[in-house]
Amino acid sequence: MARSKVTVVGAGNVGATCAHWIASREIADVVLIDILDGVAKGKALDLAEAAPVMKFDLKMTGGSDYALTANSDVVVITAGVPRKKDPVTGQFPSRDDLVRTNQKIVGDVAREVAKYSPNAILIIVSNPLDAMCHVALHETGFPANRVIGQAGALDTARYKAFLAEALNVSVRDIHGIVLGGHGDEMVPLPRHTSVAGIPVRELLPEDKLQAIIERTRKGGGEIVGLVGVSAWYAPAAGTVEMVEAIIRDQKRVIPSAVLLSGQYGYDGLFVGVPVVLGKDGVEKIIEMELNDEEKAMLEKSANAVKSVVGVLGY
Ligand code: APR
């Protein structure tokens, strides 16, 4: 059987870490693409040189030429510019300007990717995530099951890490899920959180649980505050979990940003909900029963997506 091939576009912090973990788990051959040819080539070469020691046996290539990416099974898009101060004016760009800048980058990337890999499954990581999913869908014309946003995988990972720490138990025994978008629009579901099946509320006082939910909501900002730039290990881990589920046809249930067509009462909008990921990408959208409070949180999240999508002008 031919080996699978995964392209990662954007060889920055998140992209390079994705390449590293895809290689170290021997999920697929990896092509690293960046507008900076030498950076992508160099990081792929560096990883290939680590292979004899780390014992991963697959092909690592890189550069800026999309011909390298031909016939990829999965393409991860992390290309974009972060929100940072203009060195001359000292001003942050407006949200809308940033959306338009990344719309152009993700749009250009998506078109190139689709040209060389018309059957690929796209995993979008570039922010603002849900809006960039709309851009990728629009620019490629791919069916909705092949355009998936990474958001819930990361937020759920952070939530579980904080719970395991507070309870002093293995992260493996924490089960839970976070829906919606990042930040204030996140929809954590404590009713559906358990420790090896035991409802979390039996083990953790409500104030501690609420503090963990708050910390999860601000998880991205906590890292920016410490490091000065946004996180990469956990975002890459969440992304690689999705890549592996697709390449190995694992039928994993992972919260992801997907285009809804009536589910949860939304139509034509990317929203973070639980889905089954396998070889066909989104194989099923799971409709959970939500109570009124949870529905209100999801609505807030969906409204935030709508307002950013409005900037795209589609
Ligand atoms: N084509 C290809 N690569 C590009 C392009 C483009 N048009 N424009 C920018 N890039 C590359 C940059 O050269 C850089 O190497 O995208 C990479 C982005 O890397 P970082 O700046 O290190 O950003 P990172 O922390 O990896 O985050 C990437 O993921 O989690 C999100 O919010 C985050 O949108 C951001 C994205």
Coordinates of C-alpha atoms and ligand atoms in Angstrom, one line a residue:
M1 CA 0.0 0.0 0.0
A2 CA 1.3 3.4 -0.9
R3 CA 2.3 5.5 2.1
S4 CA 0.0 8.4 3.0
K5 CA 1.1 12.0 2.4
V6 CA 0.4 15.0 4.5
T7 CA 1.2 18.6 3.6
V8 CA 1.6 21.2 6.2
V9 CA 1.4 24.8 4.9
G10 CA 3.1 27.3 7.1
A11 CA 6.5 26.2 8.6
G12 CA 6.2 28.4 11.6
N13 CA 5.7 27.4 15.2
V14 CA 2.5 25.4 14.8
G15 CA 3.3 24.0 11.3
A16 CA 6.8 22.8 12.1
T17 CA 5.6 21.2 15.4
C18 CA 2.8 19.4 13.4
A19 CA 5.4 18.1 11.0
H20 CA 7.5 16.9 13.9
W21 CA 4.7 15.0 15.6
I22 CA 3.4 13.5 12.3
A23 CA 6.9 12.2 11.6
S24 CA 7.5 11.0 15.1
R25 CA 4.3 9.0 15.1
E26 CA 5.0 7.8 11.6
I27 CA 1.6 8.8 10.4
A28 CA 2.6 9.8 6.8
D29 CA 5.3 11.3 4.6
V30 CA 5.4 15.0 5.3
V31 CA 5.7 18.0 2.9
L32 CA 6.4 21.3 4.7
I33 CA 5.4 24.4 2.6
D34 CA 6.1 28.1 3.4
I35 CA 6.3 31.3 1.5
L36 CA 9.9 31.4 2.9
D37 CA 11.4 28.6 0.8
G38 CA 14.6 28.1 2.8
V39 CA 12.7 27.9 6.1
A40 CA 10.5 25.1 4.9
K41 CA 13.3 23.3 3.2
G42 CA 15.6 23.7 6.2
K43 CA 13.1 22.6 8.8
A44 CA 12.2 19.5 6.7
L45 CA 15.9 18.7 6.3
D46 CA 16.5 19.1 10.0
L47 CA 13.7 16.8 10.8
A48 CA 14.9 14.2 8.2
E49 CA 18.3 14.3 9.9
A50 CA 16.7 13.5 13.2
A51 CA 15.1 10.4 11.8
P52 CA 18.0 7.9 12.2
V53 CA 18.2 8.7 15.9
M54 CA 14.4 9.0 16.6
K55 CA 13.8 6.0 14.3
F56 CA 11.0 7.5 12.2
D57 CA 11.1 6.1 8.7
L58 CA 9.4 8.3 6.2
K59 CA 10.0 11.1 3.7
M60 CA 10.3 14.7 4.8
T61 CA 10.5 17.4 2.1
G62 CA 10.0 21.1 2.1
G63 CA 10.0 24.4 0.1
S64 CA 7.7 26.9 -1.4
D65 CA 6.8 25.0 -4.6
Y66 CA 3.3 23.5 -4.4
A67 CA 4.3 20.8 -7.0
L68 CA 5.9 19.0 -4.0
T69 CA 2.4 18.7 -2.4
A70 CA 0.8 16.8 -5.3
N71 CA -1.7 14.1 -4.3
S72 CA -1.6 14.8 -0.6
D73 CA -4.2 12.9 1.4
V74 CA -4.5 15.6 4.1
V75 CA -3.4 19.3 4.0
V76 CA -3.0 21.3 7.2
I77 CA -3.1 25.0 6.7
T78 CA -1.3 27.1 9.4
A79 CA -0.2 30.0 7.2
G80 CA -1.1 33.4 8.3
V81 CA 0.1 36.5 10.1
P82 CA -0.4 36.9 13.9
R83 CA -2.0 40.0 15.5
K84 CA 0.9 42.2 16.3
K85 CA 1.7 45.9 16.7
D86 CA 2.7 47.9 13.6
P87 CA 6.4 48.8 14.3
V88 CA 5.9 52.3 12.9
T89 CA 2.5 53.3 14.2
G90 CA 2.6 51.2 17.4
Q91 CA -1.1 50.3 16.6
F92 CA -2.7 46.9 16.5
P93 CA -4.5 46.2 13.2
S94 CA -8.2 46.2 13.4
R95 CA -9.9 42.8 13.6
D96 CA -11.3 43.4 10.1
D97 CA -8.0 44.3 8.6
L98 CA -6.4 41.1 10.1
V99 CA -9.3 39.0 8.8
R100 CA -8.8 40.4 5.3
T101 CA -5.0 39.8 5.5
N102 CA -5.4 36.2 6.5
Q103 CA -8.3 35.8 4.0
K104 CA -5.9 36.6 1.2
I105 CA -3.2 34.3 2.6
V106 CA -5.5 31.3 3.2
G107 CA -7.3 31.9 0.0
D108 CA -4.1 31.8 -2.1
V109 CA -2.9 28.8 -0.2
A110 CA -6.2 26.9 -0.6
R111 CA -6.3 27.5 -4.3
E112 CA -2.7 26.2 -4.8
V113 CA -3.4 23.2 -2.6
A114 CA -6.7 22.3 -4.5
K115 CA -4.9 22.5 -7.8
Y116 CA -2.3 19.8 -6.8
S117 CA -4.5 17.7 -4.5
P118 CA -8.1 17.9 -5.6
N119 CA -9.1 15.0 -3.3
A120 CA -7.3 16.2 -0.2
I121 CA -9.0 16.7 3.2
L122 CA -8.1 20.2 4.6
I123 CA -7.5 20.9 8.2
I124 CA -7.6 24.6 8.9
V125 CA -5.6 26.0 11.8
S126 CA -5.0 29.7 10.7
N127 CA -7.0 32.2 12.7
P128 CA -9.6 33.6 12.9
L129 CA -10.4 29.9 12.6
D130 CA -14.0 29.6 11.7
A131 CA -13.8 32.5 9.1
M132 CA -10.7 30.9 7.5
C133 CA -12.7 27.6 7.1
H134 CA -15.3 29.6 5.1
V135 CA -12.4 31.0 3.0
A136 CA -11.0 27.5 2.3
L137 CA -14.4 26.1 1.4
H138 CA -15.2 29.0 -0.9
E139 CA -11.9 29.1 -2.7
T140 CA -11.6 25.3 -3.2
G141 CA -15.2 24.4 -3.8
F142 CA -14.5 21.2 -1.9
P143 CA -17.4 19.4 -0.3
A144 CA -18.0 20.3 3.3
N145 CA -16.8 16.9 4.7
R146 CA -13.3 17.8 3.4
V147 CA -12.9 21.2 5.1
I148 CA -12.4 21.0 8.8
G149 CA -11.3 23.5 11.4
Q150 CA -9.1 22.7 14.4
A151 CA -10.4 24.4 17.5
G152 CA -12.2 22.0 19.9
A153 CA -9.4 19.5 19.9
L154 CA -7.1 22.1 21.4
D155 CA -9.6 23.6 23.8
T156 CA -10.6 20.1 25.0
A157 CA -6.9 19.2 25.5
R158 CA -6.4 22.2 27.7
Y159 CA -9.5 21.5 29.7
K160 CA -8.5 17.9 30.3
A161 CA -4.9 18.9 31.3
F162 CA -6.2 21.4 33.9
L163 CA -8.7 18.8 35.3
A164 CA -6.1 16.1 35.6
E165 CA -3.8 18.5 37.4
A166 CA -6.5 19.6 39.9
L167 CA -7.7 16.0 40.6
N168 CA -4.2 14.5 40.5
V169 CA -5.2 11.8 38.2
S170 CA -3.9 10.6 34.8
V171 CA -4.9 12.8 31.8
R172 CA -5.9 9.5 30.2
D173 CA -8.9 9.1 32.5
I174 CA -10.4 12.5 31.9
H175 CA -13.2 12.5 29.4
G176 CA -14.8 15.7 28.2
I177 CA -15.6 18.0 25.4
V178 CA -15.5 21.7 24.5
L179 CA -17.7 23.1 21.7
G180 CA -17.9 26.4 19.9
G181 CA -15.0 28.7 19.1
H182 CA -12.0 29.8 21.0
G183 CA -12.0 32.4 23.8
D184 CA -15.2 33.8 25.3
E185 CA -17.3 31.9 22.8
M186 CA -16.1 28.5 23.9
V187 CA -18.8 26.1 25.2
P188 CA -17.4 23.8 27.8
L189 CA -19.7 21.0 28.9
P190 CA -19.2 20.1 32.5
R191 CA -22.4 17.9 32.4
H192 CA -20.5 15.7 29.9
T193 CA -17.2 15.6 31.7
S194 CA -16.1 12.6 33.6
V195 CA -13.2 10.9 35.3
A196 CA -13.2 7.3 34.1
G197 CA -17.0 7.6 33.8
I198 CA -17.5 9.3 37.2
P199 CA -19.3 12.7 36.7
V200 CA -16.7 15.4 37.4
R201 CA -19.1 17.3 39.7
E202 CA -18.9 14.3 42.2
L203 CA -15.2 14.8 42.4
L204 CA -14.5 18.6 42.1
P205 CA -16.3 21.4 43.9
E206 CA -18.2 23.8 41.6
D207 CA -16.0 26.8 42.3
K208 CA -12.9 24.8 41.3
L209 CA -14.6 23.5 38.2
Q210 CA -15.7 27.0 37.2
A211 CA -12.1 28.3 37.7
I212 CA -10.9 25.5 35.3
I213 CA -13.5 26.5 32.7
E214 CA -12.4 30.1 33.0
R215 CA -8.7 29.1 32.6
T216 CA -9.6 27.0 29.6
R217 CA -11.4 30.0 28.0
K218 CA -8.3 32.1 28.5
G219 CA -5.8 29.3 27.7
G220 CA -4.5 31.0 24.6
G221 CA -3.9 34.3 26.4
E222 CA -2.1 32.6 29.3
I223 CA 0.5 31.2 27.0
V224 CA 0.9 34.6 25.1
G225 CA 1.3 36.3 28.4
L226 CA 4.2 33.9 29.4
V227 CA 5.9 33.4 26.0
G228 CA 5.1 36.5 24.1
V229 CA 3.7 34.7 21.1
S230 CA 0.8 32.2 20.7
A231 CA 1.1 28.6 21.6
W232 CA 2.3 25.8 19.3
Y233 CA 2.7 22.5 21.2
A234 CA -0.9 22.0 22.2
P235 CA -2.4 23.5 19.0
A236 CA -0.1 21.1 17.0
A237 CA -1.1 18.2 19.2
G238 CA -4.8 18.9 18.6
T239 CA -4.2 19.1 14.9
V240 CA -2.1 15.9 14.7
E241 CA -4.8 14.1 16.6
M242 CA -7.2 15.0 13.7
V243 CA -4.7 14.1 11.0
E244 CA -4.1 10.7 12.6
A245 CA -7.8 10.0 12.9
I246 CA -8.3 10.7 9.2
I247 CA -5.1 8.9 7.8
R248 CA -5.6 5.9 10.0
D249 CA -9.5 5.9 9.6
Q250 CA -9.9 5.8 13.3
K251 CA -13.5 7.1 13.5
R252 CA -12.4 9.3 16.4
V253 CA -15.0 11.6 18.0
I254 CA -13.3 15.0 18.1
P255 CA -14.9 18.4 18.4
S256 CA -14.1 20.3 15.2
A257 CA -15.3 23.3 13.3
V258 CA -17.5 22.0 10.5
L259 CA -20.1 23.5 8.1
L260 CA -23.5 22.9 9.6
S261 CA -26.6 22.4 7.4
G262 CA -29.4 22.5 9.8
Q263 CA -27.8 20.7 12.8
Y264 CA -28.1 22.5 16.1
G265 CA -30.3 25.0 14.2
Y266 CA -27.6 26.5 12.1
D267 CA -27.2 26.5 8.3
G268 CA -24.2 27.4 6.2
L269 CA -22.0 28.3 9.2
F270 CA -18.8 26.7 10.6
V271 CA -19.4 25.9 14.2
G272 CA -17.4 23.7 16.7
V273 CA -19.4 20.5 17.3
P274 CA -18.5 16.8 17.9
V275 CA -17.9 14.9 14.7
V276 CA -16.6 11.5 13.7
L277 CA -13.3 11.8 11.8
G278 CA -12.2 9.0 9.5
K279 CA -10.8 8.5 5.9
D280 CA -13.6 10.6 4.4
G281 CA -13.0 13.5 6.7
V282 CA -16.1 14.5 8.6
E283 CA -18.0 11.2 8.4
K284 CA -20.8 12.2 10.8
I285 CA -21.9 15.3 12.7
I286 CA -23.1 14.3 16.2
E287 CA -26.1 16.2 17.4
M288 CA -25.9 16.3 21.2
E289 CA -28.8 17.3 23.4
L290 CA -28.0 20.7 24.9
N291 CA -29.8 22.4 27.7
D292 CA -30.9 26.0 27.5
E293 CA -27.7 27.4 29.0
E294 CA -25.5 25.4 26.6
K295 CA -27.7 26.4 23.6
A296 CA -27.3 30.1 24.6
M297 CA -23.5 29.7 24.8
L298 CA -23.4 28.0 21.4
E299 CA -25.6 30.8 19.9
K300 CA -23.1 33.4 21.2
S301 CA -20.4 31.4 19.5
A302 CA -22.3 31.2 16.3
N303 CA -23.1 34.9 16.3
A304 CA -19.4 35.7 16.7
V305 CA -18.6 33.5 13.7
K306 CA -21.3 35.2 11.7
S307 CA -19.9 38.7 12.4
V308 CA -16.4 37.7 11.3
V309 CA -17.7 35.9 8.2
G310 CA -19.5 39.1 7.3
V311 CA -16.2 40.8 6.8
L312 CA -15.2 38.2 4.1
G313 CA -17.7 39.7 1.6
Y314 CA -18.9 36.4 0.2
Ligands
APR1 N1 2.0 31.0 2.1 C1 2.7 30.1 2.9 N2 3.1 30.4 4.1 C2 2.9 31.6 4.6 C3 2.2 32.6 3.9 C4 1.7 32.2 2.6 N3 1.1 33.1 1.8 N4 2.1 33.7 4.6 C5 2.7 33.5 5.8 N5 3.2 32.2 5.8 C6 4.0 31.5 6.8 C7 5.0 32.4 7.5 O1 6.1 32.6 6.7 C8 5.2 31.6 8.8 O2 6.3 30.7 8.7 O3 3.1 31.1 7.9 C9 3.9 30.8 9.0 C10 3.2 31.2 10.3 O4 4.0 30.8 11.3 P1 4.1 31.6 12.7 O5 4.1 33.1 12.4 O6 5.1 31.0 13.6 O7 2.6 31.4 13.4 P2 2.1 30.1 14.2 O8 2.4 30.4 15.7 O9 2.7 28.9 13.6 O10 0.6 30.2 14.0 C11 0.0 29.9 12.7 O11 -2.0 29.1 13.6 O12 -2.9 28.8 15.7 C12 -2.9 29.6 14.5 O13 -3.3 31.9 15.3 C13 -2.4 31.0 14.8 O14 -3.1 31.9 12.6 C14 -2.0 31.4 13.4 C15 -1.5 30.1 12.8

